[in-house]
Amino acid sequence: MTIINKEDFITSLRDALQYIACYHPPDFIRAMHEAWQREASPAARDAMAQILVNSRMCAEGRRPICQDTGIVNVFLKVGMGIRWESDTGIDAMVNTAVHAAYTDPDNPLRASVVTDPAGSRINTGDNTPAIVHMDIVPGDRLEVTVAAKGGGSENKSRFAVLNPAADLVEWVLQQVPAMGAGWCPPGILGIGIGGTAEKAMLLAKESLLEPVTIHELLARGPASRLEELRLELYDRVNALGIGAQGLGGLTTVLDVKLRDYPTHAASKPVALIPNCAATRHLHFTLDGSGPVKLQPPRLADWPEITLAATESTRRVQLDGLTHTDISQWRPGETLLLSGRMLTGRDAAHKRIVELLDRGEPLPDGLDFSGRFIYYVGPVDPVRNEVVGPAGPTTATRMDPYTDTMLERTGLLGMIGKAERGPQAIAAIARHRSVYLIATGGAAYLVSRAIRAARVVAFPELGMEAVYEFEVEDMPVTVAVDCRGDSVHASGPREWRMRIGKIPVVTG
Ligand code: SF4
């Protein structure tokens, strides 16, 4: 009989969570590097380069890959020959590990989990509770797979019950363009087919925990119907031309994973869950001999890539910028920003718009006129950092506030990630504003451009407080220009046409 000791389990899980926050899996790095080498779209190639450089910096500095350090998913295969030596249940042990990992003073991870999701949405402060799945299996080992799933990619999950005769590939090809770029492609699609509604979702999630192996499958050819489907999906999703960060390009997915399960004769449940540029998961085994010992990966596994400004890169001084200045910028153009900007995301926008609607003044010192706002919720700093990893959050969540912010605060422009919706694009064009994107999943890299940070308003909101950042050469791309032209529309359209496998519908 194998005895699994409570402390060994908690220590192993805590260490695994710290590990995956900072180290991409080597198969993911290899696949991203190969995609970067193949990429022909300059904007997408630059975004992938930033993701790879960020990844290496995080491995060197042991800091989180992304500011969103995810909600913890734990999958346990508990051997029937195990006896637990613990005075608490498994969920409680998992949550003790999550608490310890996310509040580690040497490398604090951002707490993103809120309680009362349909109401007050109060942050639990330590990223608990985790989502735990357990199987009881033959054997005397404990198999643990742990993942930290970012909100941007989890939010793009899809589910449907198709007619049994319906085509899964067509369904996926309808879903992926509608998912936009908020899941920070290129990444991996996990697809579950069959079972019941909840089983299909679980199959999709579990499939994402497998390594990236599409290159082996391409080399040896399919040996089953599922492998044929996988290759077809890989080819046709990439032919959509969405590209890294939705900028248009050759690689939207690094792999497609499929799992299936028998289902009711009347049903064909299908689930799709994407994994993003911050793909984070790890598998380990406990056999009763003590906690798992995780070795840091070899830096030689990361490619050496240098980010260099090109002749066409525009350097922008944010202080004193005018509508005339920003009217020169065009979709897809790369900028290096220097100067001061304000930050804010969901909770701050809600507060600001509520104050404006009540006719009340904004807090002292909070003045958006002529300024840019960066949609970000950074990780807490450590040691000599001014701010922890601070990549952009999905901008579409701020769409309902955009017209009010532009109309009533004098805000000049916005920085976030992924596309804007029609309502926000109309507001940007009406106010002759502009929307820029930073690379999602390159959070540590972005944070190195931040030279100073101070809280300006709503300190009680924690990572959602409004900060003023002073930045130097922060890399961004123009996503929506002052006429309302969006690179997230034109880029994928252009690259879908160039790839030429899927017709482009215009009008
Ligand atoms: S890479 Fe993008 S989707 Fe993934 S956790 Fe980071 S911000 Fe969220």
mmCIF file of N, CA, C and O in Angstrom, residues 364-395:
data_model
loop_
_atom_site.group_PDB
_atom_site.id
_atom_site.type_symbol
_atom_site.label_atom_id
_atom_site.label_comp_id
_atom_site.label_asym_id
_atom_site.label_seq_id
_atom_site.Cartn_x
_atom_site.Cartn_y
_atom_site.Cartn_z
ATOM 1 N N ASP A 364 -9.557 62.807 -6.917
ATOM 2 C CA ASP A 364 -8.496 63.805 -7.096
ATOM 3 C C ASP A 364 -7.334 63.222 -7.878
ATOM 4 O O ASP A 364 -6.883 62.115 -7.576
ATOM 5 N N GLY A 365 -6.868 63.965 -8.847
ATOM 6 C CA GLY A 365 -5.676 63.529 -9.596
ATOM 7 C C GLY A 365 -5.981 62.614 -10.760
ATOM 8 O O GLY A 365 -5.073 62.262 -11.518
ATOM 9 N N LEU A 366 -7.246 62.208 -10.909
ATOM 10 C CA LEU A 366 -7.575 61.301 -12.018
ATOM 11 C C LEU A 366 -8.118 62.128 -13.177
ATOM 12 O O LEU A 366 -9.281 62.535 -13.174
ATOM 13 N N ASP A 367 -7.256 62.401 -14.144
ATOM 14 C CA ASP A 367 -7.631 63.251 -15.274
ATOM 15 C C ASP A 367 -7.190 62.550 -16.566
ATOM 16 O O ASP A 367 -6.001 62.350 -16.800
ATOM 17 N N PHE A 368 -8.168 62.152 -17.362
ATOM 18 C CA PHE A 368 -7.871 61.401 -18.571
ATOM 19 C C PHE A 368 -7.641 62.293 -19.784
ATOM 20 O O PHE A 368 -7.326 61.778 -20.862
ATOM 21 N N SER A 369 -7.825 63.604 -19.662
ATOM 22 C CA SER A 369 -7.826 64.392 -20.899
ATOM 23 C C SER A 369 -6.441 64.381 -21.574
ATOM 24 O O SER A 369 -5.413 64.612 -20.934
ATOM 25 N N GLY A 370 -6.483 64.036 -22.856
ATOM 26 C CA GLY A 370 -5.246 63.959 -23.644
ATOM 27 C C GLY A 370 -4.380 62.751 -23.296
ATOM 28 O O GLY A 370 -3.218 62.693 -23.708
ATOM 29 N N ARG A 371 -4.923 61.795 -22.546
ATOM 30 C CA ARG A 371 -4.104 60.657 -22.080
ATOM 31 C C ARG A 371 -4.523 59.357 -22.776
ATOM 32 O O ARG A 371 -5.613 59.251 -23.335
ATOM 33 N N PHE A 372 -3.658 58.383 -22.664
ATOM 34 C CA PHE A 372 -3.986 57.012 -23.072
ATOM 35 C C PHE A 372 -4.287 56.191 -21.839
ATOM 36 O O PHE A 372 -3.694 56.393 -20.786
ATOM 37 N N ILE A 373 -5.206 55.226 -21.993
ATOM 38 C CA ILE A 373 -5.465 54.274 -20.914
ATOM 39 C C ILE A 373 -5.011 52.895 -21.379
ATOM 40 O O ILE A 373 -5.245 52.510 -22.537
ATOM 41 N N TYR A 374 -4.348 52.187 -20.483
ATOM 42 C CA TYR A 374 -3.855 50.839 -20.761
ATOM 43 C C TYR A 374 -4.707 49.866 -19.947
ATOM 44 O O TYR A 374 -4.785 49.982 -18.722
ATOM 45 N N TYR A 375 -5.368 48.933 -20.643
ATOM 46 C CA TYR A 375 -6.213 47.949 -19.966
ATOM 47 C C TYR A 375 -5.318 46.851 -19.396
ATOM 48 O O TYR A 375 -4.864 45.955 -20.121
ATOM 49 N N VAL A 376 -5.054 46.906 -18.108
ATOM 50 C CA VAL A 376 -4.099 45.973 -17.505
ATOM 51 C C VAL A 376 -4.404 45.781 -16.023
ATOM 52 O O VAL A 376 -4.894 46.693 -15.358
ATOM 53 N N GLY A 377 -4.114 44.608 -15.531
ATOM 54 C CA GLY A 377 -4.160 44.321 -14.089
ATOM 55 C C GLY A 377 -2.866 43.605 -13.749
ATOM 56 O O GLY A 377 -2.770 42.393 -13.905
ATOM 57 N N PRO A 378 -1.833 44.338 -13.329
ATOM 58 C CA PRO A 378 -0.497 43.737 -13.215
ATOM 59 C C PRO A 378 -0.348 42.791 -12.021
ATOM 60 O O PRO A 378 -1.125 42.833 -11.068
ATOM 61 N N VAL A 379 0.703 41.978 -12.107
ATOM 62 C CA VAL A 379 1.146 41.170 -10.966
ATOM 63 C C VAL A 379 1.889 42.106 -10.011
ATOM 64 O O VAL A 379 2.514 43.077 -10.447
ATOM 65 N N ASP A 380 1.842 41.819 -8.706
ATOM 66 C CA ASP A 380 2.587 42.647 -7.744
ATOM 67 C C ASP A 380 4.090 42.560 -8.031
ATOM 68 O O ASP A 380 4.595 41.502 -8.404
ATOM 69 N N PRO A 381 4.809 43.687 -7.804
ATOM 70 C CA PRO A 381 6.257 43.666 -8.053
ATOM 71 C C PRO A 381 7.011 42.922 -6.951
ATOM 72 O O PRO A 381 6.524 42.800 -5.837
ATOM 73 N N VAL A 382 8.202 42.447 -7.272
ATOM 74 C CA VAL A 382 9.130 41.907 -6.268
ATOM 75 C C VAL A 382 10.479 42.561 -6.472
ATOM 76 O O VAL A 382 10.756 43.124 -7.536
ATOM 77 N N ARG A 383 11.284 42.469 -5.415
ATOM 78 C CA ARG A 383 12.657 42.987 -5.441
ATOM 79 C C ARG A 383 12.705 44.399 -6.036
ATOM 80 O O ARG A 383 12.004 45.275 -5.564
ATOM 81 N N ASN A 384 13.496 44.616 -7.123
ATOM 82 C CA ASN A 384 13.646 45.995 -7.613
ATOM 83 C C ASN A 384 12.690 46.331 -8.758
ATOM 84 O O ASN A 384 12.854 47.344 -9.427
ATOM 85 N N GLU A 385 11.673 45.507 -8.974
ATOM 86 C CA GLU A 385 10.713 45.808 -10.051
ATOM 87 C C GLU A 385 9.828 47.000 -9.657
ATOM 88 O O GLU A 385 9.470 47.144 -8.488
ATOM 89 N N VAL A 386 9.437 47.809 -10.654
ATOM 90 C CA VAL A 386 8.450 48.853 -10.351
ATOM 91 C C VAL A 386 7.043 48.286 -10.464
ATOM 92 O O VAL A 386 6.099 48.773 -9.835
ATOM 93 N N VAL A 387 6.894 47.254 -11.279
ATOM 94 C CA VAL A 387 5.612 46.581 -11.436
ATOM 95 C C VAL A 387 5.926 45.151 -11.890
ATOM 96 O O VAL A 387 6.959 44.906 -12.512
ATOM 97 N N GLY A 388 5.053 44.222 -11.546
ATOM 98 C CA GLY A 388 5.238 42.846 -12.014
ATOM 99 C C GLY A 388 4.767 42.718 -13.448
ATOM 100 O O GLY A 388 4.405 43.713 -14.095
ATOM 101 N N PRO A 389 4.767 41.481 -13.993
ATOM 102 C CA PRO A 389 4.291 41.292 -15.361
ATOM 103 C C PRO A 389 2.967 42.024 -15.611
ATOM 104 O O PRO A 389 2.049 41.948 -14.790
ATOM 105 N N ALA A 390 2.902 42.734 -16.724
ATOM 106 C CA ALA A 390 1.803 43.685 -16.928
ATOM 107 C C ALA A 390 1.372 43.711 -18.389
ATOM 108 O O ALA A 390 1.446 44.733 -19.053
ATOM 109 N N GLY A 391 0.925 42.570 -18.885
ATOM 110 C CA GLY A 391 0.432 42.508 -20.257
ATOM 111 C C GLY A 391 -1.006 42.996 -20.339
ATOM 112 O O GLY A 391 -1.683 43.182 -19.330
ATOM 113 N N PRO A 392 -1.484 43.193 -21.566
ATOM 114 C CA PRO A 392 -2.824 43.754 -21.774
ATOM 115 C C PRO A 392 -3.927 42.749 -21.487
ATOM 116 O O PRO A 392 -3.734 41.548 -21.640
ATOM 117 N N THR A 393 -5.088 43.259 -21.105
ATOM 118 C CA THR A 393 -6.260 42.396 -20.971
ATOM 119 C C THR A 393 -7.200 42.648 -22.152
ATOM 120 O O THR A 393 -7.036 43.616 -22.901
ATOM 121 N N THR A 394 -8.176 41.748 -22.326
ATOM 122 C CA THR A 394 -9.057 41.794 -23.496
ATOM 123 C C THR A 394 -9.894 43.075 -23.492
ATOM 124 O O THR A 394 -10.645 43.340 -22.558
ATOM 125 N N ALA A 395 -9.772 43.834 -24.580
ATOM 126 C CA ALA A 395 -10.382 45.170 -24.628
ATOM 127 C C ALA A 395 -11.893 45.142 -24.807
ATOM 128 O O ALA A 395 -12.584 46.089 -24.402
#
